[in-house]
Short mmCIF file of C-alpha atoms and ligand atoms in Angstrom, two decimals:
data_model
loop_
_atom_site.label_atom_id
_atom_site.label_comp_id
_atom_site.label_asym_id
_atom_site.label_seq_id
_atom_site.Cartn_x
_atom_site.Cartn_y
_atom_site.Cartn_z
CA UNK K 60 -30.62 14.93 -2.86
CA UNK K 61 -27.42 14.07 -0.93
CA UNK K 62 -24.76 16.30 -2.17
CA UNK K 63 -21.55 14.93 -2.97
CA UNK K 64 -17.62 15.78 -3.00
CA UNK K 65 -14.75 14.65 -3.92
CA UNK K 66 -11.09 14.90 -1.86
CA UNK K 67 -7.76 14.55 -3.71
CA UNK K 68 -5.49 13.67 -0.95
CA UNK K 69 -7.97 12.57 1.85
CA UNK K 70 -6.05 9.79 3.06
CA UNK K 71 -4.50 12.58 5.96
CA UNK K 72 -4.19 15.38 7.43
CA UNK K 73 -6.30 18.62 5.07
CA UNK K 74 -8.23 15.85 2.93
CA UNK K 75 -8.96 13.39 6.17
CA UNK K 76 -10.25 15.85 7.92
CA UNK K 77 -11.92 17.59 5.33
CA UNK K 78 -13.90 14.38 4.14
CA UNK K 79 -15.15 14.64 7.72
CA UNK K 80 -16.05 16.96 7.98
CA UNK K 81 -18.38 16.93 4.22
CA UNK K 82 -19.79 13.63 6.23
CA UNK K 83 -20.76 14.85 9.34
CA UNK K 84 -22.45 17.75 7.23
CA UNK K 85 -24.10 14.83 5.31
CA UNK K 86 -22.06 14.58 1.62
CA UNK K 87 -21.42 11.62 0.24
CA UNK K 88 -17.96 11.41 0.11
CA UNK K 89 -15.38 10.25 -2.39
CA UNK K 90 -12.04 9.79 -0.36
CA UNK K 91 -9.15 9.85 -2.59
CA UNK K 92 -5.96 8.37 -2.10
CA UNK K 93 -2.68 7.36 -3.73
CA UNK K 94 -0.13 5.63 -1.43
CA UNK K 95 -1.34 5.53 2.12
CA UNK K 96 -4.29 2.60 1.40
CA UNK K 97 -4.55 1.73 4.74
CA UNK K 98 -5.12 4.90 6.32
CA UNK K 99 -8.15 5.54 3.47
CA UNK K 100 -9.99 2.53 4.27
CA UNK K 101 -9.73 3.03 7.92
CA UNK K 102 -11.40 6.43 7.13
CA UNK K 103 -13.51 4.87 5.23
CA UNK K 104 -14.82 2.69 7.42
CA UNK K 105 -15.18 5.13 9.81
CA UNK K 106 -17.00 6.96 7.88
CA UNK K 107 -19.92 4.42 6.76
CA UNK K 108 -19.91 2.94 10.29
CA UNK K 109 -20.90 6.79 10.96
CA UNK K 110 -23.29 6.45 8.42
CA UNK K 111 -21.78 8.78 5.78
CA UNK K 112 -21.62 7.11 1.92
CA UNK K 113 -18.32 7.34 1.40
CA UNK K 114 -16.10 5.36 -1.46
CA UNK K 115 -12.48 5.37 -1.86
CA UNK K 116 -10.48 5.20 -5.09
CA UNK K 117 -7.17 4.82 -5.20
CA UNK K 118 -5.75 6.87 -8.02
CA UNK K 119 -2.48 9.16 -8.48
CA UNK K 120 -3.51 12.81 -9.38
CA UNK K 121 -0.56 13.98 -11.45
CA UNK K 122 -1.79 10.53 -13.77
CA UNK K 123 -4.67 12.23 -16.78
CA UNK K 124 -5.96 8.36 -17.57
CA UNK K 125 -6.32 7.45 -13.22
CA UNK K 126 -7.58 10.18 -12.66
CA UNK K 127 -10.52 10.00 -15.59
CA UNK K 128 -10.74 6.01 -13.63
CA UNK K 129 -11.42 7.60 -10.74
CA UNK K 130 -14.45 10.63 -12.56
CA UNK K 131 -15.98 7.71 -14.00
CA UNK K 132 -16.17 5.29 -10.72
CA UNK K 133 -17.40 8.54 -8.94
CA UNK K 134 -20.13 9.49 -10.77
CA UNK K 135 -21.05 5.46 -11.45
CA UNK K 136 -21.32 5.41 -7.70
CA UNK K 137 -23.08 8.73 -6.94
CA UNK K 138 -24.13 9.92 -10.25
CA UNK K 139 -23.10 14.19 -9.19
CA UNK K 140 -19.97 15.46 -7.60
CA UNK K 141 -21.49 18.91 -6.50
CA UNK K 142 -18.29 19.91 -4.47
CA UNK K 143 -14.39 19.14 -5.72
CA UNK K 144 -11.78 20.32 -3.08
CA UNK K 145 -8.46 19.66 -4.90
CA UNK K 146 -6.15 19.58 -1.27
CA UNK K 147 -2.98 16.54 -2.83
CA UNK K 148 -0.17 17.89 -2.72
CA UNK K 149 3.36 17.72 -2.22
CA UNK K 150 6.17 19.53 -0.45
CA UNK K 151 10.06 19.52 0.95
CA UNK K 152 12.94 22.42 1.81
CA UNK K 153 15.10 22.42 -1.12
CA UNK K 154 17.78 25.52 -1.69
CA UNK K 155 17.16 26.88 -5.21
CA UNK K 156 19.88 25.87 -6.69
CA UNK K 157 19.77 22.09 -4.85
CA UNK K 158 16.19 21.97 -7.01
CA UNK K 159 16.31 19.20 -9.78
CA UNK K 160 14.74 19.09 -13.07
CA UNK K 161 12.76 16.31 -12.13
CA UNK K 162 11.42 17.64 -8.29
CA UNK K 163 11.01 20.75 -10.38
CA UNK K 164 8.72 19.16 -12.73
CA UNK K 165 7.23 16.12 -9.83
CA UNK K 166 6.43 19.37 -7.60
CA UNK K 167 4.55 20.50 -10.75
CA UNK K 168 3.32 17.41 -11.86
CA UNK K 169 1.36 16.78 -8.50
CA UNK K 170 -0.01 20.32 -6.68
CA UNK K 171 -0.50 22.07 -10.23
CA UNK K 172 -1.46 19.28 -12.85
CA UNK K 173 -3.53 17.35 -10.86
CA UNK K 174 -5.41 20.00 -10.29
CA UNK K 175 -5.60 20.52 -13.82
CA UNK K 176 -7.03 17.00 -14.49
CA UNK K 177 -9.12 16.95 -12.13
CA UNK K 178 -10.67 20.20 -12.92
CA UNK K 179 -11.16 18.77 -16.63
CA UNK K 180 -12.74 15.89 -15.69
CA UNK K 181 -15.43 17.76 -13.00
CA UNK K 182 -16.32 20.64 -15.57
CA UNK K 183 -18.01 19.31 -18.46
CA UNK K 184 -21.16 17.99 -15.66
CA UNK K 185 -20.76 20.81 -13.81
CA UNK K 186 -21.42 23.18 -16.79
CA UNK K 187 -23.99 21.27 -18.19
CA UNK K 188 -25.92 21.49 -14.49
CA UNK K 189 -24.99 25.30 -14.52
CA UNK K 190 -24.36 24.65 -10.68
CA UNK K 191 -20.57 22.87 -8.42
CA UNK K 192 -17.58 24.20 -6.18
CA UNK K 193 -14.02 24.07 -6.78
CA UNK K 194 -11.90 25.19 -3.79
CA UNK K 195 -8.27 23.90 -4.71
CA UNK K 196 -5.75 23.96 -1.44
CA UNK K 197 -2.61 26.04 -2.17
CA UNK K 198 -0.99 28.10 0.77
CA UNK K 199 0.27 31.61 1.56
CA UNK K 200 3.66 31.03 0.50
CA UNK K 201 2.38 31.00 -2.59
CA UNK K 202 1.60 34.54 -1.33
CA UNK K 203 3.82 36.02 -0.17
CA UNK K 204 6.86 32.87 -1.87
CA UNK K 205 9.05 31.47 1.27
CA UNK K 206 13.05 30.49 1.33
CA UNK K 207 14.19 26.93 -0.21
CA UNK K 208 11.12 26.34 -0.93
CA UNK K 209 10.65 27.78 -4.23
CA UNK K 210 9.73 25.01 -6.40
CA UNK K 211 6.47 24.33 -3.93
CA UNK K 212 6.29 28.31 -3.31
CA UNK K 213 5.68 28.43 -7.96
CA UNK K 214 2.93 25.75 -7.96
CA UNK K 215 0.68 27.24 -4.96
CA UNK K 216 1.65 30.37 -6.99
CA UNK K 217 0.29 28.87 -10.25
CA UNK K 218 -2.51 27.59 -7.46
CA UNK K 219 -3.97 30.98 -6.73
CA UNK K 220 -3.25 32.10 -10.42
CA UNK K 221 -5.57 29.94 -11.65
CA UNK K 222 -7.91 30.19 -9.55
CA UNK K 223 -8.55 33.19 -9.95
CA UNK K 224 -8.77 32.49 -13.93
CA UNK K 225 -10.80 29.85 -13.75
CA UNK K 226 -13.73 31.92 -11.51
CA UNK K 227 -13.92 34.54 -14.11
CA UNK K 228 -14.54 32.14 -16.75
CA UNK K 229 -17.17 29.84 -14.67
CA UNK K 230 -19.06 32.25 -12.94
CA UNK K 231 -21.58 32.87 -16.24
CA UNK K 232 -22.08 29.52 -15.67
CA UNK K 233 -23.00 29.76 -11.75
CA UNK K 234 -19.47 27.48 -10.85
CA UNK K 235 -18.09 29.46 -7.73
CA UNK K 236 -13.80 28.22 -7.62
CA UNK K 237 -11.73 29.66 -4.62
CA UNK K 238 -7.98 28.81 -2.76
CA UNK K 239 -7.71 28.69 0.52
CA UNK K 240 -3.84 29.90 1.90
CA UNK K 241 -3.08 27.98 5.36
CA UNK K 242 -0.08 28.88 7.26
CA UNK K 243 1.83 26.07 9.17
CA UNK K 244 -0.99 23.73 9.91
CA UNK K 245 0.31 20.15 11.85
CA UNK K 246 0.43 17.46 10.07
CA UNK K 247 2.78 14.85 8.26
CA UNK K 248 3.80 17.71 5.94
CA UNK K 249 5.43 19.71 9.07
CA UNK K 250 6.91 16.45 10.60
CA UNK K 251 10.44 17.57 9.47
CA UNK K 252 10.21 21.18 10.98
CA UNK K 253 11.52 21.53 14.56
CA UNK K 254 9.82 22.58 17.60
CA UNK K 255 11.83 25.80 17.48
CA UNK K 256 10.62 26.95 13.90
CA UNK K 257 7.18 25.81 14.97
CA UNK K 258 7.52 28.26 18.20
CA UNK K 259 8.46 31.28 16.28
CA UNK K 260 5.93 30.67 13.33
CA UNK K 261 3.14 30.64 16.15
CA UNK K 262 5.13 33.69 18.65
CA UNK K 263 4.82 35.28 14.83
CA UNK K 264 1.60 34.47 14.25
CA UNK K 265 -1.01 37.35 15.87
CA UNK K 266 -3.32 34.57 16.85
CA UNK K 267 -0.07 32.06 18.09
CA UNK K 268 -1.34 28.67 16.97
CA UNK K 269 -0.33 26.44 14.98
CA UNK K 270 -3.37 25.67 12.69
CA UNK K 271 -4.80 21.99 13.26
CA UNK K 272 -6.82 19.97 10.08
CA UNK K 273 -9.99 20.05 11.22
CA UNK K 274 -9.55 23.85 11.60
CA UNK K 275 -8.96 24.07 7.64
CA UNK K 276 -11.35 21.59 6.87
CA UNK K 277 -14.01 24.05 8.26
CA UNK K 278 -12.93 26.54 6.04
CA UNK K 279 -12.66 24.94 3.30
CA UNK K 280 -16.53 23.61 4.57
CA UNK K 281 -17.64 26.75 4.52
CA UNK K 282 -16.01 27.66 0.69
CA UNK K 283 -19.19 24.86 -0.17
CA UNK K 284 -21.98 26.38 1.37
CA UNK K 285 -24.94 28.64 0.69
CA UNK K 286 -23.87 31.52 2.30
CA UNK K 287 -20.72 31.73 0.32
CA UNK K 288 -22.63 31.58 -2.85
CA UNK K 289 -21.49 35.56 -4.05
CA UNK K 290 -17.54 34.41 -2.92
CA UNK K 291 -15.33 33.77 -6.12
CA UNK K 292 -11.76 33.88 -7.33
CA UNK K 293 -10.99 34.44 -3.90
CA UNK K 294 -8.05 33.11 -1.62
CA UNK K 295 -9.48 33.48 1.44
CA UNK K 296 -6.19 32.08 4.57
CA UNK K 297 -6.98 30.24 7.87
CA UNK K 298 -2.94 31.08 8.80
CA UNK K 299 -4.55 33.29 11.90
CA UNK K 300 -2.75 36.35 10.50
CA UNK K 301 0.62 34.97 10.00
CA UNK K 302 0.18 36.35 6.21
CA UNK K 303 -1.92 39.61 6.14
CA UNK K 304 -1.93 40.91 2.28
P1 NAP J 134 0.45 15.50 4.11
O1 NAP J 134 -0.61 14.88 5.47
O2 NAP J 134 1.72 15.54 3.25
O3 NAP J 134 -0.72 14.97 2.97
C1 NAP J 134 -0.95 15.50 1.66
C2 NAP J 134 -2.04 14.13 1.26
O4 NAP J 134 -1.52 14.50 0.27
C3 NAP J 134 -1.84 13.14 1.25
O5 NAP J 134 -3.15 12.49 1.08
C4 NAP J 134 -1.31 12.30 -0.49
O6 NAP J 134 -2.31 10.32 -0.62
C5 NAP J 134 -2.08 12.63 -1.45
N1 NAP J 134 -0.98 12.87 -2.24
C6 NAP J 134 0.19 13.54 -2.35
N2 NAP J 134 0.30 13.37 -3.74
C7 NAP J 134 -0.42 12.63 -3.98
C8 NAP J 134 -1.00 12.20 -6.14
N3 NAP J 134 -0.05 12.62 -6.75
N4 NAP J 134 -1.74 11.77 -6.05
C9 NAP J 134 -3.00 11.59 -5.21
N5 NAP J 134 -2.67 12.41 -3.30
C10 NAP J 134 -1.85 12.44 -3.68
O7 NAP J 134 0.12 16.74 3.39
P2 NAP J 134 -1.33 18.06 4.25
O8 NAP J 134 -0.56 19.08 5.25
O9 NAP J 134 -2.28 17.45 4.41
O10 NAP J 134 -1.64 18.92 2.80
C11 NAP J 134 -2.63 19.08 1.72
C12 NAP J 134 -2.67 20.69 1.12
O11 NAP J 134 -2.89 21.50 2.42
C13 NAP J 134 -1.70 20.35 0.59
O12 NAP J 134 -2.16 21.04 -0.62
C14 NAP J 134 -0.27 20.85 1.14
O13 NAP J 134 0.43 21.34 0.17
C15 NAP J 134 -1.53 21.57 1.67
N6 NAP J 134 -0.63 22.40 2.57
C16 NAP J 134 0.14 22.20 4.34
C17 NAP J 134 0.46 22.78 4.78
C18 NAP J 134 0.38 22.55 5.91
O14 NAP J 134 1.73 23.56 7.18
N7 NAP J 134 0.61 21.47 7.02
C19 NAP J 134 0.48 24.67 5.30
C20 NAP J 134 -0.73 24.85 3.30
C21 NAP J 134 -0.49 24.27 2.44
P3 NAP J 134 -1.08 9.51 0.19
O15 NAP J 134 -0.49 9.32 0.71
O16 NAP J 134 -2.61 8.74 0.39
O17 NAP J 134 -0.06 9.38 -0.93
#
C-alpha cells in the first residue's frame, strides 16, 4: 500500500520541493497551502499529471479548527498519514526593540503553534498504529541565533526542543521525530537578502553554497526512509557546514 505524506506550507519553496520529492518516491501527497492557492493548484496539477496521487488543502496552520478539518479531509482521502512534515513558516528581519507584541505572537502562532496543532491531529492515529515519522523544519538560527531575528530564532529554538522532547515520548510507540536546521536556502524567504550578503554567506560556508530547496527536500525525505529508522530526536543540519555544532 502506498504511503502518505502531509506537508505544511507546500505551495512554495522547500515545502513544494518536498512534495515533488515524495511524489517521485511513490507517496500519496497532501499539499497544505494558505495564501498561495494558484501555486498550490499548479503543483497539484503537475503531481497528478506525473501520475502521483495528491490533494491540495487550504488551512492556516495556526488555526486549530482549520488544521482539524485538513486532517479530516486527508484521512478521508487516503485513510492514513505516515509522514508529517511541519514546514510552514514565516520570517522577517526586525530589530528586537522594534518587534511588536502582535508580531511576536504571530511568529509563535505560525512557526510553533502550527507544528503543535498538526502533531496533535496526526498523533492519535500514528500512536494506535505504532508507526509514523514527523519531520520539523527548524533553522540554523534556532541553534545559534541571528541578529535582528530574535523572534524567528526563538521559534526555531522552540521547534528544536519540542522535537527532542516529543521524540523521547513517542519512541516507545515507534514514532520517530526529527528536525532539520537548514542554512540559507534559495526561496522567496530570502528574496529580500542582498546579493552582497548572500555572497558573504557563501564565502563563510565550508561547502561554498546557498542550498537549493530540492537539496533540503532530499534530506527531509531521507528522514522518512527505512535507512534512518534509528535516528530520532536529532537536528540534522544541511547548511553546508555554515554552522557546525
Ligand atoms: P517560503 O518560500 O517563504 O514558503 C513558506 C511556506 O509557508 C509557503 O508555502 C506558505 O504558504 C507557508 N505558510 C506561511 N504561513 C502559513 C500558515 N499560517 N499556514 C500554512 N502555511 C503557511 O519559505 P521556505 O524558505 O520554503 O521555508 C520553509 C521552511 O523552511 C520555513 O519553516 C522556514 O523557516 C524554513 N527555513 C528556510 C530557510 C531559507 O533560507 N529559505 C532556512 C532555514 C529554514 P502560502 O504561500 O500558501 O501562504
